[in-house]
Amino acid sequence: MPRPLGELEDAVMTRVWKWNRPVTVREVLEDLQQERSIAYTTVMTVLDNLHQKGWVRREAEGRAYRYEAVSTRAAYAAALMNDAWSQSDNPAAALVAFFGMMSDEQRQALRDAVRMVQGPDTPEQQEEREDREAPEAPQEENPGSMVDRGGR
């Protein structure tokens, strides 16, 4: 797994991922300049470094290049999580701690992702999940089935 992106690399890659098309140094520069003062040569160097590291591919266009992401931000995040998890001496404990940090929305997204990976439920799995998720209804006794406890 490549090492995590630096702050400026992440700012550049965020734009490349967001635009999801080949981009020029000038386009990235103009967008970054809305947030910070930065030179053209700095953005050009960052994109060249990202190309050397395998994060972007580039295609010549005249005297310049157009850069395009090699993978998605989701794949990058997954690789970071996998790398961090694989370095734990107790992966189960690391997962429990990670789940404890998650919001309800994140836990639901995780459940949805697990379902997508596992594929559609069989009818038995669907019934079992519905039983687990359904609130328990109070049990009523059927008066006609009661045995007279007095021996009568």
Short mmCIF file of C-alpha atoms in Angstrom, two decimals:
data_model
loop_
_atom_site.label_atom_id
_atom_site.label_comp_id
_atom_site.label_asym_id
_atom_site.label_seq_id
_atom_site.Cartn_x
_atom_site.Cartn_y
_atom_site.Cartn_z
CA MET A 1 0.00 0.00 0.00
CA PRO A 2 1.38 3.43 -0.86
CA ARG A 3 1.96 5.67 2.11
CA PRO A 4 -0.81 8.10 3.03
CA LEU A 5 -1.06 11.30 1.04
CA GLY A 6 0.39 14.47 2.49
CA GLU A 7 -1.81 17.51 3.13
CA LEU A 8 -1.11 19.21 -0.22
CA GLU A 9 -1.22 15.91 -2.12
CA ASP A 10 -4.63 15.25 -0.58
CA ALA A 11 -5.87 18.73 -1.54
CA VAL A 12 -4.81 18.11 -5.15
CA MET A 13 -6.18 14.56 -5.28
CA THR A 14 -9.48 15.74 -3.77
CA ARG A 15 -10.00 17.89 -6.87
CA VAL A 16 -8.91 15.16 -9.28
CA TRP A 17 -11.32 12.70 -7.61
CA LYS A 18 -14.16 15.22 -7.38
CA TRP A 19 -13.94 16.29 -11.02
CA ASN A 20 -13.55 12.67 -12.17
CA ARG A 21 -11.95 13.64 -15.50
CA PRO A 22 -8.50 14.51 -16.80
CA VAL A 23 -7.37 17.84 -15.33
CA THR A 24 -4.63 20.34 -16.02
CA VAL A 25 -2.22 21.93 -13.56
CA ARG A 26 -3.89 25.29 -14.32
CA GLU A 27 -7.37 24.00 -13.36
CA VAL A 28 -6.14 22.59 -10.07
CA LEU A 29 -4.12 25.74 -9.37
CA GLU A 30 -7.09 28.06 -9.93
CA ASP A 31 -9.30 26.01 -7.62
CA LEU A 32 -6.64 25.76 -4.90
CA GLN A 33 -6.01 29.52 -5.07
CA GLN A 34 -9.54 30.09 -3.78
CA GLU A 35 -8.32 28.66 -0.44
CA ARG A 36 -4.61 29.47 -0.31
CA SER A 37 -1.76 31.24 -2.00
CA ILE A 38 0.09 28.68 -4.10
CA ALA A 39 2.39 28.76 -7.12
CA TYR A 40 1.85 27.05 -10.46
CA THR A 41 5.18 25.24 -10.11
CA THR A 42 4.14 23.86 -6.72
CA VAL A 43 0.96 22.30 -8.13
CA MET A 44 2.93 21.00 -11.12
CA THR A 45 5.48 19.38 -8.78
CA VAL A 46 2.74 17.82 -6.62
CA LEU A 47 1.00 16.35 -9.67
CA ASP A 48 4.34 15.06 -11.00
CA ASN A 49 5.02 13.44 -7.59
CA LEU A 50 1.55 11.89 -7.58
CA HIS A 51 2.28 10.51 -11.05
CA GLN A 52 5.60 9.06 -9.88
CA LYS A 53 3.84 7.45 -6.89
CA GLY A 54 1.17 5.91 -9.13
CA TRP A 55 -1.83 7.95 -7.94
CA VAL A 56 -2.45 9.62 -11.31
CA ARG A 57 -1.69 8.86 -14.93
CA ARG A 58 -0.94 11.62 -17.36
CA GLU A 59 -1.30 12.24 -21.04
CA ALA A 60 0.55 14.90 -22.99
CA GLU A 61 -1.54 17.71 -24.43
CA GLY A 62 0.67 20.16 -26.29
CA ARG A 63 3.42 21.25 -23.90
CA ALA A 64 1.37 20.33 -20.81
CA TYR A 65 -0.18 17.21 -19.31
CA ARG A 66 -3.68 16.19 -18.35
CA TYR A 67 -3.79 14.14 -15.14
CA GLU A 68 -6.38 11.53 -14.22
CA ALA A 69 -6.84 9.47 -11.04
CA VAL A 70 -5.78 5.84 -11.22
CA SER A 71 -8.24 4.78 -8.49
CA THR A 72 -11.10 6.26 -6.48
CA ARG A 73 -11.09 8.04 -3.15
CA ALA A 74 -13.09 5.11 -1.75
CA ALA A 75 -10.34 2.69 -2.81
CA TYR A 76 -7.73 4.96 -1.18
CA ALA A 77 -9.72 5.09 2.09
CA ALA A 78 -10.18 1.31 2.02
CA ALA A 79 -6.45 0.77 1.52
CA LEU A 80 -5.66 3.06 4.47
CA MET A 81 -8.14 1.21 6.71
CA ASN A 82 -6.81 -2.17 5.62
CA ASP A 83 -3.20 -1.12 6.22
CA ALA A 84 -4.00 0.23 9.69
CA TRP A 85 -6.00 -2.87 10.60
CA SER A 86 -3.34 -5.27 9.37
CA GLN A 87 -0.77 -3.61 11.64
CA SER A 88 -2.80 -4.33 14.78
CA ASP A 89 -1.60 -7.10 17.09
CA ASN A 90 -5.26 -7.78 17.91
CA PRO A 91 -7.42 -7.23 14.79
CA ALA A 92 -10.69 -8.16 16.55
CA ALA A 93 -10.08 -5.59 19.30
CA ALA A 94 -9.14 -2.99 16.70
CA LEU A 95 -12.43 -3.58 14.88
CA VAL A 96 -14.42 -3.36 18.10
CA ALA A 97 -12.71 -0.07 18.94
CA PHE A 98 -13.30 1.21 15.41
CA PHE A 99 -17.00 0.27 15.51
CA GLY A 100 -17.27 2.08 18.84
CA MET A 101 -16.10 5.29 17.15
CA MET A 102 -18.67 5.04 14.36
CA SER A 103 -21.85 7.08 14.19
CA ASP A 104 -25.21 5.36 13.72
CA GLU A 105 -25.12 6.40 10.05
CA GLN A 106 -21.66 4.88 9.60
CA ARG A 107 -22.74 1.62 11.24
CA GLN A 108 -25.76 1.46 8.92
CA ALA A 109 -23.48 2.09 5.93
CA LEU A 110 -21.29 -0.78 7.17
CA ARG A 111 -24.32 -3.09 7.43
CA ASP A 112 -25.36 -2.11 3.91
CA ALA A 113 -21.85 -2.74 2.61
CA VAL A 114 -21.71 -6.19 4.21
CA ARG A 115 -25.04 -7.06 2.59
CA MET A 116 -23.73 -5.92 -0.80
CA VAL A 117 -20.62 -8.06 -0.46
CA GLN A 118 -22.54 -11.10 0.76
CA GLY A 119 -25.16 -10.84 -1.98
CA PRO A 120 -28.92 -11.20 -1.63
CA ASP A 121 -30.29 -13.01 1.39
CA THR A 122 -31.81 -16.42 1.00
CA PRO A 123 -35.44 -16.54 2.21
CA GLU A 124 -34.21 -18.16 5.44
CA GLN A 125 -31.62 -15.41 6.04
CA GLN A 126 -34.21 -12.72 5.30
CA GLU A 127 -36.61 -14.27 7.84
CA GLU A 128 -33.84 -14.59 10.44
CA ARG A 129 -32.81 -10.93 9.95
CA GLU A 130 -36.42 -9.75 10.19
CA ASP A 131 -36.83 -11.75 13.42
CA ARG A 132 -33.68 -10.14 14.87
CA GLU A 133 -34.71 -6.62 13.87
CA ALA A 134 -38.40 -6.84 14.80
CA PRO A 135 -39.38 -5.59 18.26
CA GLU A 136 -40.60 -8.39 20.46
CA ALA A 137 -44.34 -8.43 20.94
CA PRO A 138 -45.68 -9.36 24.37
CA GLN A 139 -46.74 -12.99 24.54
CA GLU A 140 -50.41 -13.56 25.34
CA GLU A 141 -51.57 -16.73 26.94
CA ASN A 142 -54.38 -18.61 25.25
CA PRO A 143 -57.01 -19.18 27.95
CA GLY A 144 -58.35 -22.26 26.14
CA SER A 145 -55.02 -24.05 26.42
CA MET A 146 -54.42 -23.47 30.09
CA VAL A 147 -54.36 -26.53 32.29
CA ASP A 148 -56.26 -26.30 35.55
CA ARG A 149 -53.45 -26.25 38.03
CA GLY A 150 -55.67 -27.22 40.83
CA GLY A 151 -55.91 -30.81 39.51
CA ARG A 152 -59.52 -30.42 38.45
#
